[in-house]
Coordinates of C-alpha atoms in Angstrom, one line a residue:
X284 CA 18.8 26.2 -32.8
X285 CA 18.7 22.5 -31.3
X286 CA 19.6 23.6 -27.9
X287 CA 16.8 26.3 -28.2
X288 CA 14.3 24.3 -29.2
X289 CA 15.2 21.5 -26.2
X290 CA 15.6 24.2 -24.2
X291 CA 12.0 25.3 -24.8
X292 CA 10.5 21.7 -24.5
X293 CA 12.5 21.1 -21.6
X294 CA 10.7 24.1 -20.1
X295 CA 7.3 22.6 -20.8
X296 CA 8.1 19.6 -18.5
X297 CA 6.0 19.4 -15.0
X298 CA 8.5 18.6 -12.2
X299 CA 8.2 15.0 -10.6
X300 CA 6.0 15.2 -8.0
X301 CA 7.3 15.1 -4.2
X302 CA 5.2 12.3 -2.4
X303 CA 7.2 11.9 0.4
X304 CA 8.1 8.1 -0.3
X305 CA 11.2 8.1 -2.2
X306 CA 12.6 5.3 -4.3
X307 CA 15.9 4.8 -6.0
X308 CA 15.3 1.9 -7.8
X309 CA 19.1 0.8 -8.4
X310 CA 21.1 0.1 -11.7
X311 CA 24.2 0.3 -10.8
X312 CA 26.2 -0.9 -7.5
X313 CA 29.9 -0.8 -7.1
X314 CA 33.2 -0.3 -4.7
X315 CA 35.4 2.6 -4.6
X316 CA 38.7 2.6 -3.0
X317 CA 38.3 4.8 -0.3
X318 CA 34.9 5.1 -0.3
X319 CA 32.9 2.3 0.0
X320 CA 30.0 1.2 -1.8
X321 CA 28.3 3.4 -4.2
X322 CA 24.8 2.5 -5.8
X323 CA 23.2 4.5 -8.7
X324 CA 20.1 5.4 -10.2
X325 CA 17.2 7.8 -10.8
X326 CA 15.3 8.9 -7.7
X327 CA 11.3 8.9 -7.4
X328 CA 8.6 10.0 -4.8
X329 CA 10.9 11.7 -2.4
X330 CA 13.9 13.3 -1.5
X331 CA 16.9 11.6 0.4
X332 CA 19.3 13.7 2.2
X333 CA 23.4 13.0 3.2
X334 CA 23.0 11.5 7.0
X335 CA 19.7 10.2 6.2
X336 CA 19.0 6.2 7.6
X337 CA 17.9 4.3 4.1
X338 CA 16.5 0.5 3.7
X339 CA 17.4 -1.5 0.8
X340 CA 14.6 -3.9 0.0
X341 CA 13.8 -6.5 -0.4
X342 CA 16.1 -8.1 2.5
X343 CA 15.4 -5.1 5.2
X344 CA 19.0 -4.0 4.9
X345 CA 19.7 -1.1 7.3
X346 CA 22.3 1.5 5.9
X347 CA 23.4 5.1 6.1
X348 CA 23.9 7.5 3.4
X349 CA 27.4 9.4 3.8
X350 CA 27.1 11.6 0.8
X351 CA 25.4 12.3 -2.2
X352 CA 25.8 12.9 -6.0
X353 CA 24.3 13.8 -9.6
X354 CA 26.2 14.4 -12.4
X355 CA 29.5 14.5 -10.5
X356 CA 28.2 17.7 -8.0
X357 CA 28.1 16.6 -4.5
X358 CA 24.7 17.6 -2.8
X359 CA 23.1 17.5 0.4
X360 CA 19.4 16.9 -0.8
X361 CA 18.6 14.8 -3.8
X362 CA 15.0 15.7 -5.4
X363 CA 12.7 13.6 -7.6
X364 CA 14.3 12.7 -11.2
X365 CA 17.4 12.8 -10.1
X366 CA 20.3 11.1 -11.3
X367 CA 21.9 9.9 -8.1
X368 CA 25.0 8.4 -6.8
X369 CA 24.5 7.2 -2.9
X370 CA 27.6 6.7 -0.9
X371 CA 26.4 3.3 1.5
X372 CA 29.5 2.5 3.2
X373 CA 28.1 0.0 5.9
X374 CA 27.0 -1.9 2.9
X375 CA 28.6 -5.1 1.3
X376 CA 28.4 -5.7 -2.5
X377 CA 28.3 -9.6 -2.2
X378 CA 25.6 -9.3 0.2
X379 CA 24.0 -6.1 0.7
X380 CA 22.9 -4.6 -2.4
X381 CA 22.6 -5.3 -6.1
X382 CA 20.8 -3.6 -9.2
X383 CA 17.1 -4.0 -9.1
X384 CA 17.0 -2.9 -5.7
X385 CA 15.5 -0.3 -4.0
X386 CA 16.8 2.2 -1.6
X387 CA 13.7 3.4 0.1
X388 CA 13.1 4.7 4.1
X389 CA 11.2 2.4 6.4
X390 CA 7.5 2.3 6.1
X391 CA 7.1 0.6 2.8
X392 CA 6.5 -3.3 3.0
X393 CA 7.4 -5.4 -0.2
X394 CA 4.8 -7.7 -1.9
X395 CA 5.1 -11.3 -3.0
X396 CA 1.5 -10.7 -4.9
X397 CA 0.3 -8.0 -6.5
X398 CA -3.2 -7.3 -8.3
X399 CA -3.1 -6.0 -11.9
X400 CA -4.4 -4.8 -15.6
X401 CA -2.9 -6.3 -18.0
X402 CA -2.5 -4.9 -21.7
X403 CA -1.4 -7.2 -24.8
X404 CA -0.4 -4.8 -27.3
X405 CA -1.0 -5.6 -30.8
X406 CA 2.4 -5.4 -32.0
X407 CA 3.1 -8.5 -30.0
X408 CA 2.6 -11.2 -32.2
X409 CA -0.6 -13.3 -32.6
X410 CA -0.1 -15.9 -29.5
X411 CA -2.0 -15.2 -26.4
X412 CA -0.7 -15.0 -23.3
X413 CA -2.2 -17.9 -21.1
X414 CA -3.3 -18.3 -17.6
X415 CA -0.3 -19.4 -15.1
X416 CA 2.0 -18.6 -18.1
X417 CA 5.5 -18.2 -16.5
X418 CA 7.2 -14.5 -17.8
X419 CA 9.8 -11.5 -16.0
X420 CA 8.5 -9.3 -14.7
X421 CA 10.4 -5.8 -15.2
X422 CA 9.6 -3.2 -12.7
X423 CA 12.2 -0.7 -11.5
X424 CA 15.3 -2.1 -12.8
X425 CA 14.4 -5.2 -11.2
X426 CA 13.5 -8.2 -13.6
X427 CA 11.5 -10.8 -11.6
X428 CA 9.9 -14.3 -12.9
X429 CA 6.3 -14.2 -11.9
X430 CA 3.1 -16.5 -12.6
X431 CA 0.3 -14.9 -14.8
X432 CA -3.3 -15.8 -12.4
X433 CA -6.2 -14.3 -14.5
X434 CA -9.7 -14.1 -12.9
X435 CA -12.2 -14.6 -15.2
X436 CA -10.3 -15.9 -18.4
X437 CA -8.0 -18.5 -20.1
X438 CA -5.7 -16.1 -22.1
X439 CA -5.3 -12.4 -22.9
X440 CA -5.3 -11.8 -26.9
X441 CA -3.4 -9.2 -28.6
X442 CA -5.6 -5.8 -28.3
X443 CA -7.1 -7.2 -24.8
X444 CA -6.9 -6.4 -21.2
X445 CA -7.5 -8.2 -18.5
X446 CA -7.5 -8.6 -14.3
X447 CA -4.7 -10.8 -13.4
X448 CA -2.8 -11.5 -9.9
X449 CA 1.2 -11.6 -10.4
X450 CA 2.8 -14.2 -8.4
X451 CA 6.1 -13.6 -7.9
X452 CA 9.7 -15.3 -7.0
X453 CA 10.6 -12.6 -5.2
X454 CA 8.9 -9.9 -3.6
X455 CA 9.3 -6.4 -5.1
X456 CA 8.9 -2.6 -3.7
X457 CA 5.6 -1.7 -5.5
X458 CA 3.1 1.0 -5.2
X459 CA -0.6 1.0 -6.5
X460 CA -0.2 2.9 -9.9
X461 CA 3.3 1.5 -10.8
X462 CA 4.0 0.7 -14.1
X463 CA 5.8 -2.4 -15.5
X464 CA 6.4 -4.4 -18.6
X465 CA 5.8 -8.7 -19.1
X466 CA 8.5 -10.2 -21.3
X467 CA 8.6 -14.0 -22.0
X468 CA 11.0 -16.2 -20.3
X469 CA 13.2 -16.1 -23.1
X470 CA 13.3 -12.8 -23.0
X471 CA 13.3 -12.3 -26.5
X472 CA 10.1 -10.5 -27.2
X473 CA 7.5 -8.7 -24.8
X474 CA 4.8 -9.9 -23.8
X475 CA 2.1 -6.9 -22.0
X476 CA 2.4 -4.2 -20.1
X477 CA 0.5 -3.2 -16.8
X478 CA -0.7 -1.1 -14.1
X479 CA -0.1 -1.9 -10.5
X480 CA -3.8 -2.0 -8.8
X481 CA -3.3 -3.8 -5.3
X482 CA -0.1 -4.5 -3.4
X483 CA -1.6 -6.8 -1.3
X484 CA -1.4 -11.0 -1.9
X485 CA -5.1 -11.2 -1.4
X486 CA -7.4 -12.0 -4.3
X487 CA -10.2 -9.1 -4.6
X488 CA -11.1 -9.3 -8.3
X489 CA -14.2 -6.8 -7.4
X490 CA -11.1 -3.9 -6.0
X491 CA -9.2 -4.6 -9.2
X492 CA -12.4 -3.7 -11.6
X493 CA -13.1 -0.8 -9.7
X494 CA -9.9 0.4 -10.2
X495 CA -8.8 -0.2 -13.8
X496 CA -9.9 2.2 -15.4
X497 CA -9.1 5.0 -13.1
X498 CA -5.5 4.0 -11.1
X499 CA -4.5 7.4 -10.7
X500 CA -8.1 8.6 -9.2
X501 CA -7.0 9.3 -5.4
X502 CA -10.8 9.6 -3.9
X503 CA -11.4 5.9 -5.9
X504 CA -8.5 4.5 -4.7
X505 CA -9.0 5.4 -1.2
X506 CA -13.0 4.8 -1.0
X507 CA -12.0 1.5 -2.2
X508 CA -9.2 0.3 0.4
X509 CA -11.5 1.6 3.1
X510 CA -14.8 -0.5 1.9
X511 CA -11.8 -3.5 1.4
X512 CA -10.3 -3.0 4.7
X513 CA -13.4 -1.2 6.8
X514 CA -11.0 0.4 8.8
X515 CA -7.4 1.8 8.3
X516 CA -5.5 4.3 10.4
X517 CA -5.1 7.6 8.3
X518 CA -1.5 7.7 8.9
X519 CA -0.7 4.2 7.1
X520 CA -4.1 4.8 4.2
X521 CA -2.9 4.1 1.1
X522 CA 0.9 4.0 2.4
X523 CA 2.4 1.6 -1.1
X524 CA 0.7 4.3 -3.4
X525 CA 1.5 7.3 -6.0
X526 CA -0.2 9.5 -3.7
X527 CA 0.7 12.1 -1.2
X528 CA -0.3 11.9 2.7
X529 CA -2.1 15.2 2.1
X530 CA -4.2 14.1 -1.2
X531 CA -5.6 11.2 0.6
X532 CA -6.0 13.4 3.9
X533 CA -8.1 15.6 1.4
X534 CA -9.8 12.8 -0.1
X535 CA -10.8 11.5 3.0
X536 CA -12.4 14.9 4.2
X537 CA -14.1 15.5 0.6
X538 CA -16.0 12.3 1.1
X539 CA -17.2 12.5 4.5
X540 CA -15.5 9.9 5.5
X541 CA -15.9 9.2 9.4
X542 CA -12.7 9.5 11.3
X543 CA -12.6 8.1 15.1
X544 CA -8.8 8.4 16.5
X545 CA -7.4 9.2 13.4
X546 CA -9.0 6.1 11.6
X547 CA -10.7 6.2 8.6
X548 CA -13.7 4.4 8.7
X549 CA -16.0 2.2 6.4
X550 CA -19.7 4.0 7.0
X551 CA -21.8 1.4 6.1
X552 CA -19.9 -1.5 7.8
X553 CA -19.4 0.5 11.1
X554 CA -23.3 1.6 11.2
X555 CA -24.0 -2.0 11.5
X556 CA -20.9 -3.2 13.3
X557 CA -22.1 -0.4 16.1
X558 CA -25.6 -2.2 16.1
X559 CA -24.5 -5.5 16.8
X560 CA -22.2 -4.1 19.9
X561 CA -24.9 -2.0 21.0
X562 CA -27.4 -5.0 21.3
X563 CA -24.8 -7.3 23.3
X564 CA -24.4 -4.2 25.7
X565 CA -28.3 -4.7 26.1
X566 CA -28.8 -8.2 26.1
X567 CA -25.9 -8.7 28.8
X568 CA -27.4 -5.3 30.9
X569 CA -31.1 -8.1 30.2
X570 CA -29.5 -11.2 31.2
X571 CA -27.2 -9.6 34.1
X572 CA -28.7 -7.0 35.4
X573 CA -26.1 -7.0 38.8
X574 CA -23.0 -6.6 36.8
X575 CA -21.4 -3.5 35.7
X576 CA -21.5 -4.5 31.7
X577 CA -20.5 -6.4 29.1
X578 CA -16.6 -7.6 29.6
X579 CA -14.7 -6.0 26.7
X580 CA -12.9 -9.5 26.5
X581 CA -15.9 -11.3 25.5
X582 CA -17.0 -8.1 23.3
X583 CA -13.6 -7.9 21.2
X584 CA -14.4 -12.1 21.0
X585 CA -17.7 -11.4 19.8
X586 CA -16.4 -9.1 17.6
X587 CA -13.0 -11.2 16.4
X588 CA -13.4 -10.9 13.0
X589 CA -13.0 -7.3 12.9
X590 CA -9.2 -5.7 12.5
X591 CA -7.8 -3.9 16.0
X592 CA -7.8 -0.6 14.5
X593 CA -11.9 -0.8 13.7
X594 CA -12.3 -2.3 17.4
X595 CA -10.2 1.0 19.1
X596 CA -12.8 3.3 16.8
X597 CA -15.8 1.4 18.0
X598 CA -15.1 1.8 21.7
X599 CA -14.1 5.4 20.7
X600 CA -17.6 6.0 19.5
X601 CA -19.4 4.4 21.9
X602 CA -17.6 6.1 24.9
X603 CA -18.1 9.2 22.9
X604 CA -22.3 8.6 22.8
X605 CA -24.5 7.1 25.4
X606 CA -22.1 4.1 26.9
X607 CA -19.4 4.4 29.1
X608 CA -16.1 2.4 30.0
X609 CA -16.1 1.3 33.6
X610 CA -12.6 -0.8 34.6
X611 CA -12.9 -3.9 32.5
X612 CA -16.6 -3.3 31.3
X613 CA -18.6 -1.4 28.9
X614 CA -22.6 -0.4 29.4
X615 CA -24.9 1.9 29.1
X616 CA -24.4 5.4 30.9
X617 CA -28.1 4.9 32.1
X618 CA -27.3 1.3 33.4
X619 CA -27.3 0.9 37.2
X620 CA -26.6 -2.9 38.6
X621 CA -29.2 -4.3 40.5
X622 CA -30.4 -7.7 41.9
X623 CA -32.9 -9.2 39.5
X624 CA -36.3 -9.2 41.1
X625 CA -36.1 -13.2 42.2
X626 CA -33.4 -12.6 44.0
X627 CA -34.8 -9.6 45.6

């Protein structure tokens, strides 16, 4: 009757979801005569497949998987929620891997700072937890000690939740939604628990609030990183997150958001950044009327401030409308060089 009635809860259970970024966060690493190093753990996000190139991070630590297990049953392809034994021969114990690690695929930076809510449950006891308080951080199976940075308060109270920035001793493999726990640096109690909201070391209190209360909303999530970054290529939008290439891809195209060689674009901030080019095309076709246009070195100066990717979508657009690029210059389609009228 027990095994029925697991069997039949068991059956209720959604599969883990396939994002195409797997991560075996490890908990066990060890040598076998014969074999070579094998590391352990429960597999997330992805699949990983026997041949398959892997990097263990942090450290950027190249390796090879030989062969694959769960439960003791070699297999070729290991799915999300997994137990999994990875056979890393290449790999050194002293110096290339250890539990709280990740075996990930290249792609996926690791972060030294990472934007957060903050919950103090409670059950934990009446002391608050204070601003720049030193705790572990446990993500993964990693345990990390970190720096508590709120924003806008001196403590969090049990029954409270807060922004905060983590500053950790060592970077960690983390994606926007993660979730992790805050124990004190004795370790005898804990502390909070959290959400991951930005992977990034930069301090954006205003992306955090928007964020908090809906981490797992994929059109939020990416309408924010655009307005943050104003331009981001689609193929990298959103890369440390809990969502698919194809649900951002869709939120993307539900929102309208412009697209100009496959970079998403900040509508607002481009309408305006398009402006300002368009009237230092004209006030250079004003002031040098003989010249073939504006030099795209002293437009990308002009413009300095604004990332590469945005700069390649501007001159995309322009090109695509009423300008055109001639050799080293930009200028109006209409412009034709002539001597100014003095010189005449």
């Amino acid at each position: 009757d027990l095994k029925h009635a697991l069997l039949a809860e068991v059956s209720k259970i959604q599969p883990r979801r396939d994002i195409g970024k797997p991560r075996l966060f490890v908990d066990r690493a060890f040598k076998l005569r014969g074999i070579g190093t094998v590391v352990t753990g429960t597999l997330t996000g992805g699949t990983l497949r026997a041949g398959e190139n892997v990097l263990v991070q942090p450290g950027q630590v190249t390796a090879r998987i030989r062969s694959l297990q769960s439960h003791r049953h070699d297999v070729d392809l290991a799915h999300p929620g997994m137990r999994t034994a990875i056979n890393l021969p290449e790999l050194e114990l002293e110096t290339g891997i250890q539990r709280g690690q990740v075996v990930t695929i290249a792609g996926f930076e690791t972060s030294s700072a990472i934007g957060v809510v903050l919950e103090k449950s409670p059950r934990s006891g009446e002391q608050a937890l204070k601003n720049r308080t030193q705790v572990y951080l446990h993500h993964g199976t990693e345990r990390v000690r970190a720096k508590v940075v709120f924003f806008n308060q001196d403590a969090l109270r049990p029954g409270e939740r807060a922004l905060a920035q983590l500053r950790l001793d060592s970077a960690v493999v983390a994606f926007l939604g993660d979730r992790f726990v805050l124990r004190d640096p004795s370790e005898q109690g804990t502390i909070a628990g959290g959400v991951v909201l930005d992977v990034d070391a930069n301090r954006d209190p205003d992306l955090l609030r928007e964020r908090a209360d809906a981490p797992d909303d994929v059109d939020l999530c990416v309408r924010t990183e655009i307005k943050r970054r104003r331009a981001a290529p689609i193929a990298t939008l959103l890369r440390r997150s809990r969502f698919s290439a194809d649900e951002i891809s869709a939120a993307v195209q539900r929102m309208n958001i412009p697209l100009r060689n496959e970079i998403a674009i900040d509508r607002e901030h481009f309408a305006l950044l398009r402006k300002r080019a368009t009237s230092l095309i004209d006030q250079a076709h004003h002031q040098f009327p003989d010249k073939a246009g504006l030099e795209l070195n002293d437009l990308r100066a002009a413009l300095r401030d604004e990332p590469p990717e945005l700069f390649d979508a501007l001159m995309a657009d322009l090109c695509a409308n009423e300008f055109s690029r001639v050799r080293s210059t930009i200028a109006r389609r209409s412009h034709r060089p002539a001597l100014p009228l003095e010189l005449k």
